[in-house]
Amino acid sequence: MKKIALCLLLVSGLMAAENKDYFGFFAGNADYRLKTSALGVTTRDNMDDTHYSFTLGHYYENSRISGTYTYVDGGVDNFNSNYSFSFAYDFILPVVKDQFSLYAGPVVGYTRLTDGEINLSGINYGGQAGVIVKVINNIELEAGYRFVMGTGNDKVNVSGIDFNLESEYMKTWYAGANIRF
């Protein structure tokens, strides 16, 4: 029994040293920019909401790859179905070895943005940047900024007038924690 316990302890120690997978939980602010055109007049509207994200990823030596699901709480006045899936590749610059790092990299994904008969869902692409602070061995705090351009568009007819709607971009600020395993 002692040999099995010793083997399990050794294997778990090796796995912790080599395996750099992580998951993270984040919350923050999402700001959507929408463009509406009708009868030669163009207006732009911003929707400002709270978002929550869950990320799964893997660290490499000076980079990481991740997949993120983000839910945006639309509130009463904004779109009632709003979430996105995205993939990111970040380059990591250690500032203070094993304690404080900066990161930046490209992001690509899909955003679902609907409300009744309006559907502005589509591909998004852009970049993100932020900081990672190690708290203890497997837990780190992260804060960042993401900017993605949207490709979603729709046409709605209201009282015989065609309105063209376009999703221009989304800016998000976020903060949360990662757990490495």
mmCIF file with all atom_site columns, C-alpha atoms in Angstrom:
data_model
loop_
_atom_site.group_PDB
_atom_site.id
_atom_site.type_symbol
_atom_site.label_atom_id
_atom_site.label_alt_id
_atom_site.label_comp_id
_atom_site.label_asym_id
_atom_site.label_entity_id
_atom_site.label_seq_id
_atom_site.pdbx_PDB_ins_code
_atom_site.Cartn_x
_atom_site.Cartn_y
_atom_site.Cartn_z
_atom_site.occupancy
_atom_site.B_iso_or_equiv
_atom_site.pdbx_formal_charge
_atom_site.auth_seq_id
_atom_site.auth_comp_id
_atom_site.auth_asym_id
_atom_site.auth_atom_id
_atom_site.pdbx_PDB_model_num
ATOM 1   C CA . MET A 1 1   ? 0.000   0.000  0.000   1.00 0.00 ? 1   MET A CA 1
ATOM 2   C CA . LYS A 1 2   ? 2.877   2.367  0.792   1.00 0.00 ? 2   LYS A CA 1
ATOM 3   C CA . LYS A 1 3   ? 4.377   1.718  -2.661  1.00 0.00 ? 3   LYS A CA 1
ATOM 4   C CA . ILE A 1 4   ? 1.083   2.588  -4.390  1.00 0.00 ? 4   ILE A CA 1
ATOM 5   C CA . ALA A 1 5   ? 0.743   5.790  -2.353  1.00 0.00 ? 5   ALA A CA 1
ATOM 6   C CA . LEU A 1 6   ? 4.356   6.719  -3.132  1.00 0.00 ? 6   LEU A CA 1
ATOM 7   C CA . CYS A 1 7   ? 3.824   6.061  -6.876  1.00 0.00 ? 7   CYS A CA 1
ATOM 8   C CA . LEU A 1 8   ? 0.632   8.148  -6.914  1.00 0.00 ? 8   LEU A CA 1
ATOM 9   C CA . LEU A 1 9   ? 2.380   10.996 -5.124  1.00 0.00 ? 9   LEU A CA 1
ATOM 10  C CA . LEU A 1 10  ? 5.318   10.859 -7.558  1.00 0.00 ? 10  LEU A CA 1
ATOM 11  C CA . VAL A 1 11  ? 3.072   10.732 -10.645 1.00 0.00 ? 11  VAL A CA 1
ATOM 12  C CA . SER A 1 12  ? 0.879   13.587 -9.410  1.00 0.00 ? 12  SER A CA 1
ATOM 13  C CA . GLY A 1 13  ? 4.014   15.657 -8.729  1.00 0.00 ? 13  GLY A CA 1
ATOM 14  C CA . LEU A 1 14  ? 5.318   15.010 -12.233 1.00 0.00 ? 14  LEU A CA 1
ATOM 15  C CA . MET A 1 15  ? 1.947   15.808 -13.791 1.00 0.00 ? 15  MET A CA 1
ATOM 16  C CA . ALA A 1 16  ? 1.745   19.092 -11.894 1.00 0.00 ? 16  ALA A CA 1
ATOM 17  C CA . ALA A 1 17  ? 5.236   20.036 -13.061 1.00 0.00 ? 17  ALA A CA 1
ATOM 18  C CA . GLU A 1 18  ? 4.607   19.244 -16.753 1.00 0.00 ? 18  GLU A CA 1
ATOM 19  C CA . ASN A 1 19  ? 0.902   19.836 -17.300 1.00 0.00 ? 19  ASN A CA 1
ATOM 20  C CA . LYS A 1 20  ? -0.019  23.490 -17.682 1.00 0.00 ? 20  LYS A CA 1
ATOM 21  C CA . ASP A 1 21  ? -3.699  23.315 -18.528 1.00 0.00 ? 21  ASP A CA 1
ATOM 22  C CA . TYR A 1 22  ? -5.920  25.913 -16.886 1.00 0.00 ? 22  TYR A CA 1
ATOM 23  C CA . PHE A 1 23  ? -9.453  27.148 -16.528 1.00 0.00 ? 23  PHE A CA 1
ATOM 24  C CA . GLY A 1 24  ? -10.588 30.616 -15.595 1.00 0.00 ? 24  GLY A CA 1
ATOM 25  C CA . PHE A 1 25  ? -13.665 32.542 -14.520 1.00 0.00 ? 25  PHE A CA 1
ATOM 26  C CA . PHE A 1 26  ? -14.035 36.216 -15.410 1.00 0.00 ? 26  PHE A CA 1
ATOM 27  C CA . ALA A 1 27  ? -16.499 39.075 -15.109 1.00 0.00 ? 27  ALA A CA 1
ATOM 28  C CA . GLY A 1 28  ? -16.424 42.519 -16.620 1.00 0.00 ? 28  GLY A CA 1
ATOM 29  C CA . ASN A 1 29  ? -17.988 45.096 -18.889 1.00 0.00 ? 29  ASN A CA 1
ATOM 30  C CA . ALA A 1 30  ? -18.973 44.590 -22.548 1.00 0.00 ? 30  ALA A CA 1
ATOM 31  C CA . ASP A 1 31  ? -19.629 47.527 -24.865 1.00 0.00 ? 31  ASP A CA 1
ATOM 32  C CA . TYR A 1 32  ? -21.243 46.723 -28.253 1.00 0.00 ? 32  TYR A CA 1
ATOM 33  C CA . ARG A 1 33  ? -21.338 49.216 -31.132 1.00 0.00 ? 33  ARG A CA 1
ATOM 34  C CA . LEU A 1 34  ? -24.235 48.794 -33.590 1.00 0.00 ? 34  LEU A CA 1
ATOM 35  C CA . LYS A 1 35  ? -24.843 50.749 -36.806 1.00 0.00 ? 35  LYS A CA 1
ATOM 36  C CA . THR A 1 36  ? -28.356 51.376 -38.134 1.00 0.00 ? 36  THR A CA 1
ATOM 37  C CA . SER A 1 37  ? -29.060 52.772 -41.619 1.00 0.00 ? 37  SER A CA 1
ATOM 38  C CA . ALA A 1 38  ? -32.431 53.786 -43.093 1.00 0.00 ? 38  ALA A CA 1
ATOM 39  C CA . LEU A 1 39  ? -33.494 56.335 -45.713 1.00 0.00 ? 39  LEU A CA 1
ATOM 40  C CA . GLY A 1 40  ? -29.900 57.541 -46.124 1.00 0.00 ? 40  GLY A CA 1
ATOM 41  C CA . VAL A 1 41  ? -29.451 58.264 -42.406 1.00 0.00 ? 41  VAL A CA 1
ATOM 42  C CA . THR A 1 42  ? -26.916 56.315 -40.344 1.00 0.00 ? 42  THR A CA 1
ATOM 43  C CA . THR A 1 43  ? -26.867 56.179 -36.548 1.00 0.00 ? 43  THR A CA 1
ATOM 44  C CA . ARG A 1 44  ? -24.615 54.345 -34.133 1.00 0.00 ? 44  ARG A CA 1
ATOM 45  C CA . ASP A 1 45  ? -25.734 52.988 -30.783 1.00 0.00 ? 45  ASP A CA 1
ATOM 46  C CA . ASN A 1 46  ? -23.739 51.521 -27.924 1.00 0.00 ? 46  ASN A CA 1
ATOM 47  C CA . MET A 1 47  ? -24.993 48.802 -25.594 1.00 0.00 ? 47  MET A CA 1
ATOM 48  C CA . ASP A 1 48  ? -23.145 48.601 -22.308 1.00 0.00 ? 48  ASP A CA 1
ATOM 49  C CA . ASP A 1 49  ? -23.638 45.373 -20.312 1.00 0.00 ? 49  ASP A CA 1
ATOM 50  C CA . THR A 1 50  ? -22.044 43.041 -17.769 1.00 0.00 ? 50  THR A CA 1
ATOM 51  C CA . HIS A 1 51  ? -20.424 39.862 -19.081 1.00 0.00 ? 51  HIS A CA 1
ATOM 52  C CA . TYR A 1 52  ? -19.290 36.578 -17.512 1.00 0.00 ? 52  TYR A CA 1
ATOM 53  C CA . SER A 1 53  ? -16.722 34.254 -19.111 1.00 0.00 ? 53  SER A CA 1
ATOM 54  C CA . PHE A 1 54  ? -15.391 30.741 -18.657 1.00 0.00 ? 54  PHE A CA 1
ATOM 55  C CA . THR A 1 55  ? -12.044 29.836 -20.274 1.00 0.00 ? 55  THR A CA 1
ATOM 56  C CA . LEU A 1 56  ? -10.202 26.573 -20.876 1.00 0.00 ? 56  LEU A CA 1
ATOM 57  C CA . GLY A 1 57  ? -6.647  26.687 -22.128 1.00 0.00 ? 57  GLY A CA 1
ATOM 58  C CA . HIS A 1 58  ? -3.100  25.428 -22.148 1.00 0.00 ? 58  HIS A CA 1
ATOM 59  C CA . TYR A 1 59  ? 0.130   27.254 -21.294 1.00 0.00 ? 59  TYR A CA 1
ATOM 60  C CA . TYR A 1 60  ? 3.299   26.727 -23.294 1.00 0.00 ? 60  TYR A CA 1
ATOM 61  C CA . GLU A 1 61  ? 6.708   28.192 -22.456 1.00 0.00 ? 61  GLU A CA 1
ATOM 62  C CA . ASN A 1 62  ? 6.031   31.818 -23.529 1.00 0.00 ? 62  ASN A CA 1
ATOM 63  C CA . SER A 1 63  ? 2.505   31.566 -24.915 1.00 0.00 ? 63  SER A CA 1
ATOM 64  C CA . ARG A 1 64  ? -0.907  30.033 -24.368 1.00 0.00 ? 64  ARG A CA 1
ATOM 65  C CA . ILE A 1 65  ? -3.952  28.955 -26.345 1.00 0.00 ? 65  ILE A CA 1
ATOM 66  C CA . SER A 1 66  ? -7.504  29.173 -25.021 1.00 0.00 ? 66  SER A CA 1
ATOM 67  C CA . GLY A 1 67  ? -11.173 28.769 -25.797 1.00 0.00 ? 67  GLY A CA 1
ATOM 68  C CA . THR A 1 68  ? -13.664 31.075 -24.085 1.00 0.00 ? 68  THR A CA 1
ATOM 69  C CA . TYR A 1 69  ? -17.438 31.102 -23.657 1.00 0.00 ? 69  TYR A CA 1
ATOM 70  C CA . THR A 1 70  ? -18.813 34.562 -22.804 1.00 0.00 ? 70  THR A CA 1
ATOM 71  C CA . TYR A 1 71  ? -22.370 35.341 -21.715 1.00 0.00 ? 71  TYR A CA 1
ATOM 72  C CA . VAL A 1 72  ? -23.484 38.973 -21.799 1.00 0.00 ? 72  VAL A CA 1
ATOM 73  C CA . ASP A 1 73  ? -26.332 39.894 -19.455 1.00 0.00 ? 73  ASP A CA 1
ATOM 74  C CA . GLY A 1 74  ? -28.575 41.912 -21.809 1.00 0.00 ? 74  GLY A CA 1
ATOM 75  C CA . GLY A 1 75  ? -30.700 43.539 -19.128 1.00 0.00 ? 75  GLY A CA 1
ATOM 76  C CA . VAL A 1 76  ? -34.142 44.939 -19.901 1.00 0.00 ? 76  VAL A CA 1
ATOM 77  C CA . ASP A 1 77  ? -33.403 47.267 -22.835 1.00 0.00 ? 77  ASP A CA 1
ATOM 78  C CA . ASN A 1 78  ? -30.805 45.301 -24.779 1.00 0.00 ? 78  ASN A CA 1
ATOM 79  C CA . PHE A 1 79  ? -30.601 42.082 -26.803 1.00 0.00 ? 79  PHE A CA 1
ATOM 80  C CA . ASN A 1 80  ? -32.088 39.091 -24.997 1.00 0.00 ? 80  ASN A CA 1
ATOM 81  C CA . SER A 1 81  ? -29.743 36.420 -26.398 1.00 0.00 ? 81  SER A CA 1
ATOM 82  C CA . ASN A 1 82  ? -26.120 37.375 -26.386 1.00 0.00 ? 82  ASN A CA 1
ATOM 83  C CA . TYR A 1 83  ? -23.145 35.053 -26.049 1.00 0.00 ? 83  TYR A CA 1
ATOM 84  C CA . SER A 1 84  ? -19.933 34.228 -27.870 1.00 0.00 ? 84  SER A CA 1
ATOM 85  C CA . PHE A 1 85  ? -17.367 31.488 -28.339 1.00 0.00 ? 85  PHE A CA 1
ATOM 86  C CA . SER A 1 86  ? -13.814 32.522 -29.132 1.00 0.00 ? 86  SER A CA 1
ATOM 87  C CA . PHE A 1 87  ? -10.324 31.125 -29.515 1.00 0.00 ? 87  PHE A CA 1
ATOM 88  C CA . ALA A 1 88  ? -7.187  33.082 -28.626 1.00 0.00 ? 88  ALA A CA 1
ATOM 89  C CA . TYR A 1 89  ? -3.439  32.661 -28.908 1.00 0.00 ? 89  TYR A CA 1
ATOM 90  C CA . ASP A 1 90  ? -1.505  34.886 -26.511 1.00 0.00 ? 90  ASP A CA 1
ATOM 91  C CA . PHE A 1 91  ? 2.183   35.711 -26.449 1.00 0.00 ? 91  PHE A CA 1
ATOM 92  C CA . ILE A 1 92  ? 3.351   35.997 -22.828 1.00 0.00 ? 92  ILE A CA 1
ATOM 93  C CA . LEU A 1 93  ? 6.091   38.343 -21.644 1.00 0.00 ? 93  LEU A CA 1
ATOM 94  C CA . PRO A 1 94  ? 7.291   37.562 -18.089 1.00 0.00 ? 94  PRO A CA 1
ATOM 95  C CA . VAL A 1 95  ? 8.091   40.856 -16.338 1.00 0.00 ? 95  VAL A CA 1
ATOM 96  C CA . VAL A 1 96  ? 8.852   39.414 -12.886 1.00 0.00 ? 96  VAL A CA 1
ATOM 97  C CA . LYS A 1 97  ? 9.807   35.740 -13.237 1.00 0.00 ? 97  LYS A CA 1
ATOM 98  C CA . ASP A 1 98  ? 6.964   33.409 -12.157 1.00 0.00 ? 98  ASP A CA 1
ATOM 99  C CA . GLN A 1 99  ? 5.052   36.322 -10.557 1.00 0.00 ? 99  GLN A CA 1
ATOM 100 C CA . PHE A 1 100 ? 3.896   38.965 -13.067 1.00 0.00 ? 100 PHE A CA 1
ATOM 101 C CA . SER A 1 101 ? 3.427   38.694 -16.851 1.00 0.00 ? 101 SER A CA 1
ATOM 102 C CA . LEU A 1 102 ? 1.958   40.696 -19.711 1.00 0.00 ? 102 LEU A CA 1
ATOM 103 C CA . TYR A 1 103 ? 0.136   39.036 -22.614 1.00 0.00 ? 103 TYR A CA 1
ATOM 104 C CA . ALA A 1 104 ? -1.262  39.969 -26.014 1.00 0.00 ? 104 ALA A CA 1
ATOM 105 C CA . GLY A 1 105 ? -2.556  38.081 -29.015 1.00 0.00 ? 105 GLY A CA 1
ATOM 106 C CA . PRO A 1 106 ? -5.193  37.528 -31.704 1.00 0.00 ? 106 PRO A CA 1
ATOM 107 C CA . VAL A 1 107 ? -8.783  36.378 -31.092 1.00 0.00 ? 107 VAL A CA 1
ATOM 108 C CA . VAL A 1 108 ? -11.304 34.820 -33.489 1.00 0.00 ? 108 VAL A CA 1
ATOM 109 C CA . GLY A 1 109 ? -14.786 33.502 -32.717 1.00 0.00 ? 109 GLY A CA 1
ATOM 110 C CA . TYR A 1 110 ? -18.527 33.598 -33.202 1.00 0.00 ? 110 TYR A CA 1
ATOM 111 C CA . THR A 1 111 ? -21.022 35.921 -31.493 1.00 0.00 ? 111 THR A CA 1
ATOM 112 C CA . ARG A 1 112 ? -24.748 35.224 -31.221 1.00 0.00 ? 112 ARG A CA 1
ATOM 113 C CA . LEU A 1 113 ? -26.667 38.473 -30.853 1.00 0.00 ? 113 LEU A CA 1
ATOM 114 C CA . THR A 1 114 ? -30.459 38.183 -31.262 1.00 0.00 ? 114 THR A CA 1
ATOM 115 C CA . ASP A 1 115 ? -33.619 39.894 -30.088 1.00 0.00 ? 115 ASP A CA 1
ATOM 116 C CA . GLY A 1 116 ? -36.928 38.730 -31.514 1.00 0.00 ? 116 GLY A CA 1
ATOM 117 C CA . GLU A 1 117 ? -36.672 38.910 -35.304 1.00 0.00 ? 117 GLU A CA 1
ATOM 118 C CA . ILE A 1 118 ? -33.344 40.798 -35.245 1.00 0.00 ? 118 ILE A CA 1
ATOM 119 C CA . ASN A 1 119 ? -30.281 38.581 -35.697 1.00 0.00 ? 119 ASN A CA 1
ATOM 120 C CA . LEU A 1 120 ? -26.814 40.155 -35.728 1.00 0.00 ? 120 LEU A CA 1
ATOM 121 C CA . SER A 1 121 ? -24.904 36.908 -35.170 1.00 0.00 ? 121 SER A CA 1
ATOM 122 C CA . GLY A 1 122 ? -21.606 36.399 -36.978 1.00 0.00 ? 122 GLY A CA 1
ATOM 123 C CA . ILE A 1 123 ? -17.867 35.855 -36.928 1.00 0.00 ? 123 ILE A CA 1
ATOM 124 C CA . ASN A 1 124 ? -15.720 38.177 -34.827 1.00 0.00 ? 124 ASN A CA 1
ATOM 125 C CA . TYR A 1 125 ? -11.981 38.818 -34.920 1.00 0.00 ? 125 TYR A CA 1
ATOM 126 C CA . GLY A 1 126 ? -9.564  41.080 -33.112 1.00 0.00 ? 126 GLY A CA 1
ATOM 127 C CA . GLY A 1 127 ? -7.086  41.045 -30.259 1.00 0.00 ? 127 GLY A CA 1
ATOM 128 C CA . GLN A 1 128 ? -6.659  41.065 -26.518 1.00 0.00 ? 128 GLN A CA 1
ATOM 129 C CA . ALA A 1 129 ? -4.025  42.161 -24.003 1.00 0.00 ? 129 ALA A CA 1
ATOM 130 C CA . GLY A 1 130 ? -3.655  42.079 -20.243 1.00 0.00 ? 130 GLY A CA 1
ATOM 131 C CA . VAL A 1 131 ? -1.728  41.099 -17.125 1.00 0.00 ? 131 VAL A CA 1
ATOM 132 C CA . ILE A 1 132 ? -1.363  37.873 -15.153 1.00 0.00 ? 132 ILE A CA 1
ATOM 133 C CA . VAL A 1 133 ? -0.342  37.907 -11.485 1.00 0.00 ? 133 VAL A CA 1
ATOM 134 C CA . LYS A 1 134 ? 0.543   34.658 -9.718  1.00 0.00 ? 134 LYS A CA 1
ATOM 135 C CA . VAL A 1 135 ? -1.080  34.465 -6.273  1.00 0.00 ? 135 VAL A CA 1
ATOM 136 C CA . ILE A 1 136 ? 0.029   30.996 -5.166  1.00 0.00 ? 136 ILE A CA 1
ATOM 137 C CA . ASN A 1 137 ? 1.413   27.929 -6.942  1.00 0.00 ? 137 ASN A CA 1
ATOM 138 C CA . ASN A 1 138 ? -1.627  27.086 -9.153  1.00 0.00 ? 138 ASN A CA 1
ATOM 139 C CA . ILE A 1 139 ? -3.810  30.198 -8.818  1.00 0.00 ? 139 ILE A CA 1
ATOM 140 C CA . GLU A 1 140 ? -3.347  33.455 -10.696 1.00 0.00 ? 140 GLU A CA 1
ATOM 141 C CA . LEU A 1 141 ? -5.321  36.662 -11.136 1.00 0.00 ? 141 LEU A CA 1
ATOM 142 C CA . GLU A 1 142 ? -5.839  38.042 -14.625 1.00 0.00 ? 142 GLU A CA 1
ATOM 143 C CA . ALA A 1 143 ? -7.181  41.313 -15.987 1.00 0.00 ? 143 ALA A CA 1
ATOM 144 C CA . GLY A 1 144 ? -7.399  42.382 -19.604 1.00 0.00 ? 144 GLY A CA 1
ATOM 145 C CA . TYR A 1 145 ? -9.009  44.169 -22.514 1.00 0.00 ? 145 TYR A CA 1
ATOM 146 C CA . ARG A 1 146 ? -10.417 42.575 -25.685 1.00 0.00 ? 146 ARG A CA 1
ATOM 147 C CA . PHE A 1 147 ? -11.448 44.342 -28.888 1.00 0.00 ? 147 PHE A CA 1
ATOM 148 C CA . VAL A 1 148 ? -13.174 42.377 -31.657 1.00 0.00 ? 148 VAL A CA 1
ATOM 149 C CA . MET A 1 149 ? -14.781 43.478 -34.916 1.00 0.00 ? 149 MET A CA 1
ATOM 150 C CA . GLY A 1 150 ? -18.184 41.965 -35.732 1.00 0.00 ? 150 GLY A CA 1
ATOM 151 C CA . THR A 1 151 ? -19.536 40.728 -39.058 1.00 0.00 ? 151 THR A CA 1
ATOM 152 C CA . GLY A 1 152 ? -23.198 40.271 -38.142 1.00 0.00 ? 152 GLY A CA 1
ATOM 153 C CA . ASN A 1 153 ? -25.854 42.177 -40.108 1.00 0.00 ? 153 ASN A CA 1
ATOM 154 C CA . ASP A 1 154 ? -29.616 42.034 -40.631 1.00 0.00 ? 154 ASP A CA 1
ATOM 155 C CA . LYS A 1 155 ? -32.399 43.906 -42.415 1.00 0.00 ? 155 LYS A CA 1
ATOM 156 C CA . VAL A 1 156 ? -35.677 44.704 -40.646 1.00 0.00 ? 156 VAL A CA 1
ATOM 157 C CA . ASN A 1 157 ? -38.800 46.267 -42.176 1.00 0.00 ? 157 ASN A CA 1
ATOM 158 C CA . VAL A 1 158 ? -40.726 48.560 -39.836 1.00 0.00 ? 158 VAL A CA 1
ATOM 159 C CA . SER A 1 159 ? -43.844 50.293 -41.209 1.00 0.00 ? 159 SER A CA 1
ATOM 160 C CA . GLY A 1 160 ? -42.602 49.854 -44.792 1.00 0.00 ? 160 GLY A CA 1
ATOM 161 C CA . ILE A 1 161 ? -39.118 51.253 -44.083 1.00 0.00 ? 161 ILE A CA 1
ATOM 162 C CA . ASP A 1 162 ? -36.088 48.970 -44.405 1.00 0.00 ? 162 ASP A CA 1
ATOM 163 C CA . PHE A 1 163 ? -33.570 49.300 -41.586 1.00 0.00 ? 163 PHE A CA 1
ATOM 164 C CA . ASN A 1 164 ? -30.079 47.848 -42.138 1.00 0.00 ? 164 ASN A CA 1
ATOM 165 C CA . LEU A 1 165 ? -28.424 46.798 -38.888 1.00 0.00 ? 165 LEU A CA 1
ATOM 166 C CA . GLU A 1 166 ? -24.723 45.965 -38.487 1.00 0.00 ? 166 GLU A CA 1
ATOM 167 C CA . SER A 1 167 ? -22.621 44.786 -35.571 1.00 0.00 ? 167 SER A CA 1
ATOM 168 C CA . GLU A 1 168 ? -19.464 46.938 -35.725 1.00 0.00 ? 168 GLU A CA 1
ATOM 169 C CA . TYR A 1 169 ? -17.373 45.942 -32.699 1.00 0.00 ? 169 TYR A CA 1
ATOM 170 C CA . MET A 1 170 ? -17.321 44.793 -29.093 1.00 0.00 ? 170 MET A CA 1
ATOM 171 C CA . LYS A 1 171 ? -14.949 46.060 -26.389 1.00 0.00 ? 171 LYS A CA 1
ATOM 172 C CA . THR A 1 172 ? -14.647 44.137 -23.136 1.00 0.00 ? 172 THR A CA 1
ATOM 173 C CA . TRP A 1 173 ? -12.791 44.760 -19.899 1.00 0.00 ? 173 TRP A CA 1
ATOM 174 C CA . TYR A 1 174 ? -12.490 41.725 -17.651 1.00 0.00 ? 174 TYR A CA 1
ATOM 175 C CA . ALA A 1 175 ? -10.933 40.480 -14.418 1.00 0.00 ? 175 ALA A CA 1
ATOM 176 C CA . GLY A 1 176 ? -10.908 37.080 -12.796 1.00 0.00 ? 176 GLY A CA 1
ATOM 177 C CA . ALA A 1 177 ? -8.873  34.079 -11.735 1.00 0.00 ? 177 ALA A CA 1
ATOM 178 C CA . ASN A 1 178 ? -7.174  31.152 -13.456 1.00 0.00 ? 178 ASN A CA 1
ATOM 179 C CA . ILE A 1 179 ? -6.531  27.785 -11.866 1.00 0.00 ? 179 ILE A CA 1
ATOM 180 C CA . ARG A 1 180 ? -3.718  25.726 -13.371 1.00 0.00 ? 180 ARG A CA 1
ATOM 181 C CA . PHE A 1 181 ? -3.884  21.950 -13.186 1.00 0.00 ? 181 PHE A CA 1
#
